[in-house]
Amino acid sequence: MAADGAGAAAPIVGTTPDQIAEARDRRRHLLLLAPPAILLVFIFVYPVLGLLGQSVYKDGITLRFYQRLFAEPVYLDVLWLTFRTAATVTLLCLVLGYPLAYVLVGLPARLQRLLLIVVVLPFFVSLIVRTYAWMVLLGRLGLVNELLRKLSLIAEPLPLLYSTTGALIGMTYALLPFMVLTAFSVMKGIDGGLVRAAHSLGAGRWQAFRKIFLPLSMPGIAGGMILVFIMSLGFFITPRLMGGPSDLMIAMLIEHEVELTLNWPFASALAAVLLLVTLVGFFAYSRLVRLERMFEGTR
Amino acid sequence: MAAADAVAAGQSSGAAVRIEGLTKQFGRSKAVDDVSLDIDPGSFFTLLGPSGSGKTTTLMMVAGFVHPTAGEIFVGGRPVAGLPPQERQLGMVFQNYAVFPHLTVFQNIAFPLEVRRTPGADIRRRVGEMLELVRLSGYEQRLPRQLSGGEQQRVALARALVFRPRVLLMDEPLAALDKNLRTHMQGELKQIQQRLHVTVVYVTHDQEEALTMSDRLAVMNQGRVVQVGTPGELYEAPASLFAARFLGESSFIAGTVVDAGDGSAARMRTGAGVELSGRAASPLRVGQAVLAGIRPEKFLVDGAPAAGMNHSPGRVTGAVYAGDTTRYTVDIGAGEAVTVKLQNQMRARTRAAGDAMALSWHPAETVLFPAEAAAHGG
Amino acid sequence: MIGSEGQRTGLGTLALYGVAGLVLLLLIAPIVIVAIVSFSSAESLTFPPPGFSLRWYERFLALPGWRRALWVSVQVATITMVLATLLGLLASLALVRGRFRGKGIVYAFVLSPMIVPTIITAVALYFFFVRVVGTGSILAMAIGHTVLALPIVVMVIASTLQGFDSRLEMAAFSLGAGRLTTFRRITVPIIAPAVLSAGLFAFLTSFDELLIPLFLAGVEAETLSVRIWNSLLLEVDPMIAAVSTLFVVVTMLVLGISALLRRAGP
């Protein structure tokens, strides 16, 4: 052991021995923090700032890349489509996710844990694999079309894949676990006694749900919706593989500008807009739900 | 007993703890404020106080886990300020036992010997002695999660004693046990301490535990030591309202001083006009407002009036039967009431609310406290 | 009146459970179906398969390009696992144990790669690395993945450290163990399960991730996910079902081992 005594440290005028010791302790922990902080600063913050800088600097400070983004109808269409897709996916996730979370909360602990694994499992499977799975199901000769044709509900296969419908299905599937887990984590915190109290006061099931449970689960609804919405905005893999030719979302445009057009400053401006919207959304989310809590139910 | 001799040998150098002007400041507030204590070798010393009184912080400073803002700590005559906890040679037992969950009972107790590079044969012998001492022989290969709370506590104790520490520090070690087991462990702990002649510094908020186990104890409040003494001294002669209220139970009768006496004894008159004699907790002057504190078991009832005793008429307003005793609430006039505890002996006549009860008690068992201290004493 | 309300509630409950069950089925079915299809003997994607065979797995292993991609993915993920676990452990120790101002901000900073859309991180790292090392560097991809995996590692380890009773370390100190001995003999064994499962999650994060290698892999160091991507841009290849099943197996292994580790822990 190194000499650890306060006596070994040079006395600093105006500080007591315990303050010196605590400062040493603080330094030790900050030293631990140095390697990960260095990684993040050099391999994350610096590159992202560089990207943002590129969007406003080309032969001097300029806003022309942003002007182009908001002036040309093609790009405005991309922004509009991105928002519309994200909003639709968010609503679909809510409609499918809220009832599931509600049912899960009411189940006995063992069954609940088992079914939560079913919710979480897709979440851990590679996104590209999950997208592929839906491509298999939704293709012209895929399982869904085959089934519908056997039931004589359709004569010709529906254009499920490579269409807006396909993109929506794939994205909803990919983001549904976020909605379920966020809503579930909030619902789990609701005191079941409150609903029972409402029943004892004469409220029917629907009334107790609408007047007590639903308002109390609002942070979960809002949090889940925000999370799904901001994650939809930056989606790339699923809409690119499952969407139609006109389903061009902002992340796809960024990739296109980087890889094909090689217009890096414009790609950076697009990224800056996406980042800004995401950060604002995330801030709102963090006010509603604590991020760590989302994973608690799955432990 | 071999273990007793071995540990006693380690103690022979005379390990007393001496604390001088110890202060710990957290931000603006002083958690420990100028505490000075002398702890005799081989004695059981208790720091007693409510939560937030600074007793645990004091212990943590002795152990070396909290750095003092000011003051000095000597263990066996040597200052320990510059030493980290691992070099202080003090055994410590924690509130939640802090038994290492991934090590067996044997490995837990062997841990302090292993880090001291004790030879394997010695380790086996000494761990065996300790297991015998705490009556856990045969439990060597168990893991902590297979043990009850009391058994884990004994492992923690054996582990803290096996390396023959100069002093054993204990931070509310029995607080997590249920009442029966706690009483049992108190006896066992005291027995082991006496057998090994080990110096113990014990922290608790349980006054009963402090009274039954300690050779000497210090009552702490708001970071300061209020009073130090033997359990008898603290119970019979509390030096402050805080000590009187915190340790045991007392009834307080308000009044004014009519004769300040020689500074140690004084007379007062109650609101009902009764004159009482008592010992002054601090020097008093005539006309000063005082509170007379009397323990509930000190009252005598319906005896013939004896000279030199305090007397007051009274009327029972409530009675609570508690098996061995009955506790009466007795109105002594002018809105004052005292609690009287009487043994339920065969001859004792039970009384109901409304009955008259003439009280007498000894002036030596009456302590007069300045009433203004009540504002910041309680 | 009461009867009719009861009946309506019953139907409503039934409908509710029906929806929930359907959604659960939708969550798991695609993965199961792909796993089944991967063992199909048919030349095209049909369900249910007419017979079972290992032909798609055999083809996958027979193609050197795919084998190479698997090897690259394993390398990248392994380096990511080591780097992210080490750095995440340090960050968690500092964040849980340290007492310094602005801890909340530092915590948010460490978690921020999870918040920033991956496409942005990937493009930013592409601009950065393309100037420094060009494309095709396994190490560059692993470092990029370390940034993405760090928040997950920190969340897993920090939550365990928060539950770690610091009095165990105090007890070890009081028993005479030095700082290093205490860390090695008390702290490490107790938090080891969490650290190992955090490492496995880092591996999985890297193994699954597409966007960073999509920009950084070049043609020299295609990862498995990039190869799947390139293949899917052309057609829905039945062989990808076999590769996908491999991904699912890796995921199940990671989740299974990490669950076992948690049970073994205190």
Short mmCIF file of C-alpha atoms in Angstrom, two decimals, chain B residues 127-301:
data_model
loop_
_atom_site.label_atom_id
_atom_site.label_comp_id
_atom_site.label_asym_id
_atom_site.label_seq_id
_atom_site.Cartn_x
_atom_site.Cartn_y
_atom_site.Cartn_z
CA VAL B 127 -10.39 -20.21 12.79
CA GLY B 128 -11.30 -23.43 14.59
CA GLU B 129 -10.86 -21.74 17.98
CA MET B 130 -13.01 -18.83 16.90
CA LEU B 131 -15.76 -21.08 15.56
CA GLU B 132 -15.77 -22.84 18.91
CA LEU B 133 -15.92 -19.51 20.71
CA VAL B 134 -18.99 -18.35 18.78
CA ARG B 135 -20.44 -21.88 18.79
CA LEU B 136 -20.44 -22.38 15.01
CA SER B 137 -18.19 -25.45 14.80
CA GLY B 138 -19.32 -27.62 11.91
CA TYR B 139 -20.52 -24.63 9.88
CA GLU B 140 -17.15 -24.14 8.11
CA GLN B 141 -18.32 -24.89 4.58
CA ARG B 142 -21.65 -23.07 4.70
CA LEU B 143 -22.27 -19.96 2.63
CA PRO B 144 -23.71 -16.87 4.33
CA ARG B 145 -27.05 -17.22 2.54
CA GLN B 146 -27.50 -20.57 4.29
CA LEU B 147 -27.17 -18.91 7.71
CA SER B 148 -29.71 -17.16 9.91
CA GLY B 149 -29.22 -13.53 10.92
CA GLY B 150 -27.88 -14.52 14.35
CA GLU B 151 -25.42 -16.98 12.80
CA GLN B 152 -24.19 -14.39 10.31
CA GLN B 153 -23.71 -12.02 13.20
CA ARG B 154 -21.50 -14.59 14.95
CA VAL B 155 -19.44 -15.11 11.80
CA ALA B 156 -18.91 -11.34 11.64
CA LEU B 157 -17.87 -11.34 15.28
CA ALA B 158 -15.46 -14.26 14.88
CA ARG B 159 -13.99 -12.64 11.78
CA ALA B 160 -13.42 -9.37 13.63
CA LEU B 161 -11.76 -11.11 16.60
CA VAL B 162 -9.62 -13.76 14.90
CA PHE B 163 -6.72 -11.42 14.14
CA ARG B 164 -6.55 -10.24 17.76
CA PRO B 165 -7.44 -6.64 17.13
CA ARG B 166 -6.49 -3.97 19.62
CA VAL B 167 -10.07 -2.82 19.88
CA LEU B 168 -13.39 -4.19 18.62
CA LEU B 169 -15.72 -1.61 17.10
CA MET B 170 -19.41 -2.48 16.77
CA ASP B 171 -21.94 -0.40 14.85
CA GLU B 172 -25.46 -1.30 15.98
CA PRO B 173 -24.62 -4.98 15.49
CA LEU B 174 -27.90 -6.31 16.86
CA ALA B 175 -30.30 -3.80 15.32
CA ALA B 176 -31.40 -6.18 12.54
CA LEU B 177 -32.28 -9.07 14.88
CA ASP B 178 -35.70 -9.69 16.38
CA LYS B 179 -36.18 -8.94 20.05
CA ASN B 180 -35.70 -12.42 21.54
CA LEU B 181 -32.59 -13.16 19.55
CA ARG B 182 -31.26 -9.69 20.33
CA THR B 183 -31.55 -10.26 24.08
CA HIS B 184 -29.84 -13.62 23.70
CA MET B 185 -27.01 -12.19 21.59
CA GLN B 186 -26.50 -9.36 24.07
CA GLY B 187 -25.70 -11.89 26.76
CA GLU B 188 -23.45 -13.93 24.50
CA LEU B 189 -21.58 -10.87 23.27
CA LYS B 190 -20.98 -9.63 26.79
CA GLN B 191 -19.75 -13.06 27.84
CA ILE B 192 -17.27 -13.26 24.95
CA GLN B 193 -16.04 -9.75 25.64
CA GLN B 194 -15.39 -10.56 29.29
CA ARG B 195 -13.73 -13.85 28.48
CA LEU B 196 -11.33 -12.24 26.00
CA HIS B 197 -10.88 -8.99 27.92
CA VAL B 198 -11.19 -7.19 24.61
CA THR B 199 -11.87 -3.47 24.53
CA VAL B 200 -15.22 -2.86 22.83
CA VAL B 201 -16.54 0.41 21.47
CA TYR B 202 -20.22 -0.16 20.83
CA VAL B 203 -22.72 2.09 19.06
CA THR B 204 -26.44 1.78 19.69
CA HIS B 205 -29.61 3.83 19.88
CA ASP B 206 -31.20 1.24 22.17
CA GLN B 207 -30.93 2.55 25.75
CA GLU B 208 -31.83 -0.76 27.32
CA GLU B 209 -29.04 -2.49 25.41
CA ALA B 210 -26.61 0.24 26.45
CA LEU B 211 -27.57 -0.03 30.13
CA THR B 212 -27.32 -3.81 30.31
CA MET B 213 -24.08 -4.29 28.36
CA SER B 214 -21.80 -1.34 29.04
CA ASP B 215 -19.14 -0.80 31.65
CA ARG B 216 -19.29 2.86 30.77
CA LEU B 217 -21.31 4.78 28.20
CA ALA B 218 -21.42 8.19 26.61
CA VAL B 219 -24.77 9.75 25.74
CA MET B 220 -24.54 11.81 22.56
CA ASN B 221 -26.87 14.43 21.17
CA GLN B 222 -26.46 16.75 18.19
CA GLY B 223 -22.81 15.83 17.77
CA ARG B 224 -21.83 16.43 21.37
CA VAL B 225 -21.23 14.15 24.33
CA VAL B 226 -23.92 15.02 26.86
CA GLN B 227 -22.71 12.81 29.69
CA VAL B 228 -20.24 9.99 30.34
CA GLY B 229 -20.45 7.48 33.16
CA THR B 230 -21.42 4.02 34.31
CA PRO B 231 -24.98 2.87 33.53
CA GLY B 232 -25.87 3.44 37.20
CA GLU B 233 -24.52 6.99 37.22
CA LEU B 234 -26.35 7.91 34.06
CA TYR B 235 -29.64 6.40 35.16
CA GLU B 236 -29.64 7.62 38.73
CA ALA B 237 -28.02 11.00 38.20
CA PRO B 238 -28.68 12.34 34.74
CA ALA B 239 -26.83 15.62 34.27
CA SER B 240 -29.27 17.08 31.77
CA LEU B 241 -32.90 16.94 30.75
CA PHE B 242 -31.83 15.26 27.51
CA ALA B 243 -30.03 12.46 29.34
CA ALA B 244 -32.95 12.04 31.74
CA ARG B 245 -35.45 11.82 28.90
CA PHE B 246 -33.37 9.65 26.56
CA LEU B 247 -32.22 7.11 29.13
CA GLY B 248 -35.10 5.47 30.96
CA GLU B 249 -38.34 7.16 31.80
CA SER B 250 -39.00 10.17 34.05
CA SER B 251 -41.88 12.32 35.17
CA PHE B 252 -41.19 16.03 35.34
CA ILE B 253 -42.83 18.40 37.78
CA ALA B 254 -42.51 22.12 37.07
CA GLY B 255 -41.79 24.61 39.84
CA THR B 256 -39.58 27.45 41.07
CA VAL B 257 -36.51 27.34 43.30
CA VAL B 258 -37.15 28.54 46.86
CA ASP B 259 -33.78 27.58 48.34
CA ALA B 260 -30.69 27.22 46.16
CA GLY B 261 -28.89 25.36 48.94
CA ASP B 262 -25.19 24.60 48.58
CA GLY B 263 -25.32 24.13 44.82
CA SER B 264 -25.74 20.37 44.90
CA ALA B 265 -29.04 20.19 46.77
CA ALA B 266 -31.98 22.62 46.44
CA ARG B 267 -35.64 23.09 47.29
CA MET B 268 -38.44 24.02 44.94
CA ARG B 269 -42.18 24.73 45.14
CA THR B 270 -44.56 23.19 42.62
CA GLY B 271 -47.54 24.93 41.04
CA ALA B 272 -49.76 23.07 43.52
CA GLY B 273 -47.79 24.61 46.39
CA VAL B 274 -45.91 21.46 47.44
CA GLU B 275 -42.27 21.91 48.44
CA LEU B 276 -39.76 19.32 47.20
CA SER B 277 -36.08 18.70 47.84
CA GLY B 278 -33.78 17.35 45.23
CA ARG B 279 -30.29 17.25 43.78
CA ALA B 280 -29.44 20.09 41.44
CA ALA B 281 -28.22 18.88 38.03
CA SER B 282 -26.45 22.26 37.72
CA PRO B 283 -26.13 25.26 40.11
CA LEU B 284 -29.48 26.98 40.63
CA ARG B 285 -30.61 30.38 41.97
CA VAL B 286 -33.72 31.31 43.92
CA GLY B 287 -36.72 32.09 41.76
CA GLN B 288 -35.43 30.09 38.80
CA ALA B 289 -37.92 27.87 36.93
CA VAL B 290 -37.00 24.21 37.31
CA LEU B 291 -38.26 20.74 36.44
CA ALA B 292 -38.01 17.96 38.99
CA GLY B 293 -37.38 14.60 37.36
CA ILE B 294 -38.42 11.38 39.13
CA ARG B 295 -38.24 7.80 37.79
CA PRO B 296 -41.63 6.00 37.93
CA GLU B 297 -40.37 3.14 40.12
CA LYS B 298 -39.01 5.51 42.81
CA PHE B 299 -42.40 6.45 44.26
CA LEU B 300 -43.61 4.98 47.51
CA VAL B 301 -47.35 4.80 48.03
#
